[in-house]
Coordinates of C-alpha atoms and ligand atoms in Angstrom, one line a residue:
M1 CA 0.0 0.0 0.0
E2 CA 1.5 3.3 -1.1
T3 CA 0.3 5.1 2.1
L4 CA 2.0 2.6 4.4
E5 CA 5.2 2.6 2.5
G6 CA 5.5 6.4 2.9
V7 CA 4.8 6.1 6.6
T8 CA 7.2 3.2 7.3
R9 CA 10.0 5.1 5.7
M10 CA 10.3 6.8 9.1
R11 CA 12.3 4.7 11.5
L12 CA 11.0 4.3 15.0
V13 CA 14.0 5.5 16.9
G14 CA 12.4 7.7 19.6
G15 CA 12.0 4.9 22.2
N16 CA 8.6 6.4 23.1
L17 CA 5.3 6.6 21.2
A18 CA 5.0 10.4 21.6
L19 CA 8.6 11.0 20.5
D20 CA 8.1 8.8 17.5
F21 CA 5.0 10.7 16.6
I22 CA 7.0 14.0 16.7
N23 CA 9.5 12.2 14.4
T24 CA 7.0 11.9 11.6
R25 CA 8.6 15.2 10.3
T26 CA 12.2 15.2 9.1
G27 CA 14.7 18.1 8.7
P28 CA 17.8 19.6 10.2
P29 CA 18.3 19.8 14.0
V30 CA 17.2 23.5 14.0
G31 CA 14.8 25.4 11.8
S32 CA 11.8 24.2 9.8
P33 CA 11.0 20.6 9.0
D34 CA 11.6 19.6 5.3
D35 CA 9.3 16.6 5.0
D36 CA 6.2 15.2 6.7
V37 CA 4.7 11.7 6.3
L38 CA 1.4 12.7 7.8
T39 CA -0.4 14.0 4.8
G40 CA -4.0 13.1 5.7
Y41 CA -6.2 10.9 8.0
P42 CA -5.4 7.7 6.1
E43 CA -1.7 8.3 6.7
L44 CA -2.4 9.0 10.4
L45 CA -4.1 5.7 10.7
A46 CA -1.3 3.9 8.8
W47 CA 1.3 5.5 11.1
S48 CA -0.7 4.7 14.2
V49 CA -0.6 1.0 13.3
Y50 CA 3.1 1.2 12.4
G51 CA 3.9 3.1 15.6
G52 CA 1.9 0.8 17.8
A53 CA -0.9 3.2 18.8
L54 CA -3.6 1.2 17.0
S55 CA -4.2 -2.5 16.1
E56 CA -5.0 -3.2 12.4
P57 CA -8.7 -4.1 13.2
E58 CA -9.1 -0.8 15.1
A59 CA -7.5 1.1 12.1
E60 CA -9.9 -0.7 9.7
A61 CA -12.9 0.3 11.7
L62 CA -11.7 3.9 11.8
R63 CA -11.0 3.8 8.0
R64 CA -14.7 2.9 7.5
L65 CA -15.8 5.5 9.9
S66 CA -13.7 8.2 8.2
H67 CA -15.2 7.3 4.8
D68 CA -18.6 8.0 6.2
D69 CA -17.5 11.3 7.8
P70 CA -14.9 13.1 5.7
A71 CA -15.4 16.4 7.5
G72 CA -15.0 14.7 10.9
S73 CA -11.8 13.0 9.7
Q74 CA -10.4 16.3 8.4
A75 CA -11.1 17.9 11.8
A76 CA -9.5 14.9 13.6
F77 CA -6.5 15.1 11.3
A78 CA -6.1 18.9 11.9
R79 CA -6.3 18.3 15.6
S80 CA -3.6 15.6 15.4
L81 CA -1.2 18.1 13.6
R82 CA -2.0 20.7 16.3
I83 CA -1.1 18.1 19.0
R84 CA 2.1 17.2 17.2
D85 CA 3.1 20.9 17.1
D86 CA 2.4 21.1 20.8
L87 CA 4.3 17.9 21.7
D88 CA 7.2 19.1 19.4
G89 CA 7.3 22.4 21.3
V90 CA 7.3 20.8 24.7
F91 CA 9.8 18.0 24.1
R92 CA 12.2 20.2 22.1
A93 CA 12.2 22.6 25.0
V94 CA 12.9 19.8 27.5
A95 CA 15.7 18.4 25.3
A96 CA 17.3 21.9 25.2
D97 CA 16.8 22.4 29.0
R98 CA 14.3 25.1 28.5
S99 CA 10.9 25.5 30.1
P100 CA 8.0 24.7 27.7
D101 CA 5.4 27.3 27.0
A102 CA 2.7 27.4 29.8
S103 CA -0.2 27.7 27.3
V104 CA 1.1 24.6 25.4
L105 CA 1.2 22.7 28.7
A106 CA -2.3 23.7 29.5
R107 CA -3.5 22.4 26.1
L108 CA -1.6 19.2 26.8
R109 CA -3.5 18.8 30.1
D110 CA -6.8 19.3 28.3
D111 CA -5.8 16.7 25.7
E112 CA -4.8 14.2 28.4
A113 CA -8.1 14.8 30.3
D114 CA -9.9 14.1 27.0
A115 CA -7.9 11.0 26.4
L116 CA -8.5 9.6 29.8
G117 CA -12.2 10.5 29.5
H118 CA -12.4 8.0 26.7
A119 CA -10.1 5.3 28.2
R120 CA -10.9 2.4 30.4
L121 CA -8.7 0.7 33.0
D122 CA -7.7 -2.8 32.0
Q123 CA -6.0 -5.2 34.2
G124 CA -2.8 -7.0 33.1
R125 CA 0.3 -7.3 35.2
T126 CA -0.6 -3.9 36.4
F127 CA -3.6 -1.8 35.5
E128 CA -3.3 0.3 32.4
W129 CA -5.3 2.7 30.3
T130 CA -6.6 1.3 27.1
W131 CA -8.8 2.8 24.4
R132 CA -10.4 -0.5 23.2
D133 CA -13.9 0.8 23.5
D134 CA -13.2 4.1 21.8
R135 CA -14.8 4.2 18.4
T136 CA -14.2 7.9 17.6
L137 CA -12.0 9.5 14.9
A138 CA -9.9 11.1 17.7
R139 CA -8.9 7.6 18.9
P140 CA -5.4 7.4 17.3
L141 CA -3.9 10.4 19.2
R142 CA -5.1 9.3 22.7
P143 CA -2.3 6.9 23.5
V144 CA 0.2 9.3 22.0
V145 CA -0.9 12.1 24.3
H146 CA -0.9 9.8 27.3
A147 CA 2.6 8.5 26.4
A148 CA 3.8 12.1 26.3
V149 CA 2.3 13.0 29.7
Q150 CA 3.7 9.7 31.2
L151 CA 7.1 10.5 29.9
L152 CA 7.0 14.1 31.3
T153 CA 5.6 13.0 34.7
T154 CA 7.5 9.8 35.4
G155 CA 10.5 9.7 33.0
A156 CA 14.1 11.0 33.4
L157 CA 13.9 14.3 31.6
D158 CA 17.7 14.4 31.0
R159 CA 17.3 11.3 28.9
I160 CA 15.1 13.2 26.4
K161 CA 17.5 14.5 23.7
G162 CA 17.6 15.8 20.2
C163 CA 19.8 14.1 17.5
G164 CA 22.9 16.0 16.7
G165 CA 22.4 15.5 12.9
C166 CA 18.6 15.9 12.4
R167 CA 15.4 17.0 14.1
F168 CA 14.5 13.6 15.6
L169 CA 14.0 13.4 19.3
F170 CA 14.7 10.3 21.3
H171 CA 14.7 8.8 24.8
D172 CA 18.3 7.9 25.6
E173 CA 18.3 4.5 27.3
S174 CA 22.1 4.0 27.1
K175 CA 23.7 3.1 30.5
N176 CA 25.9 6.2 30.6
R177 CA 23.5 8.5 28.8
S178 CA 25.9 8.9 25.9
R179 CA 23.6 8.5 22.9
R180 CA 23.9 11.4 20.5
W181 CA 22.3 10.2 17.3
C182 CA 18.8 9.1 16.3
S183 CA 20.4 6.1 14.7
M184 CA 24.0 5.0 14.1
D185 CA 22.9 3.9 10.6
D186 CA 21.9 7.4 9.6
C187 CA 23.2 10.5 11.5
G188 CA 25.8 8.5 13.4
T189 CA 27.3 7.2 10.2
S190 CA 27.4 10.5 8.4
E191 CA 29.1 12.1 11.5
K192 CA 31.7 9.3 11.5
M193 CA 32.2 9.8 7.8
R194 CA 32.6 13.6 8.3
R195 CA 35.2 13.1 11.0
Y196 CA 37.1 10.5 8.9
V197 CA 37.2 12.9 5.9
A198 CA 38.3 15.8 8.2
A199 CA 41.0 13.7 9.8
R200 CA 42.3 12.6 6.4
R201 CA 42.4 16.2 5.2
T202 CA 44.3 17.2 8.3
R203 CA 46.9 14.4 7.7
A204 CA 47.2 15.4 4.0
T205 CA 47.9 19.1 4.8
S206 CA 50.4 18.5 7.7
Ligands
LIG1 ZN1 19.4 12.0 13.3

């Protein structure tokens, strides 16, 4: 499926659902993003399955629902992009050791209240919030918002970092908190290559 291919182009390197959702846009570490895989509600559903926010049967049910309600899907999609901007602002500030904007945090609280208002408590090894009964177009973003709040309230904030080579954010789970790149295969490799070329140039001129 063309949609899914575009979406799965993005690697899941954030280590957290909310950070992976922010990483649906690519670009340099600072400045504007240069690409975005979320181009409409169908892509949002495809990404949600890929990122682990929705099961395939849940996505299929929402696909049918969105066919019957194009205006509602458009509104749900627009809200998803607004939430992504908010999460981007909050986590980019945290990664840079700055305080997030108070008005954005207030919206995040409202989004979390809305998410929990549609959740149910399911018992597994511990109790956890699930959205299994939620059959609304806003369903895909609810676990994303909740993951963001969980990370902010219970995570180690100094492990939230921005890649040195691109705009991806990630949760650094390395033992000595030394991770600098979204992925060694992408930004890590290009940095190694850059250093190698620089070192060779230094040797050549000395
Ligand atoms: Zn990167």
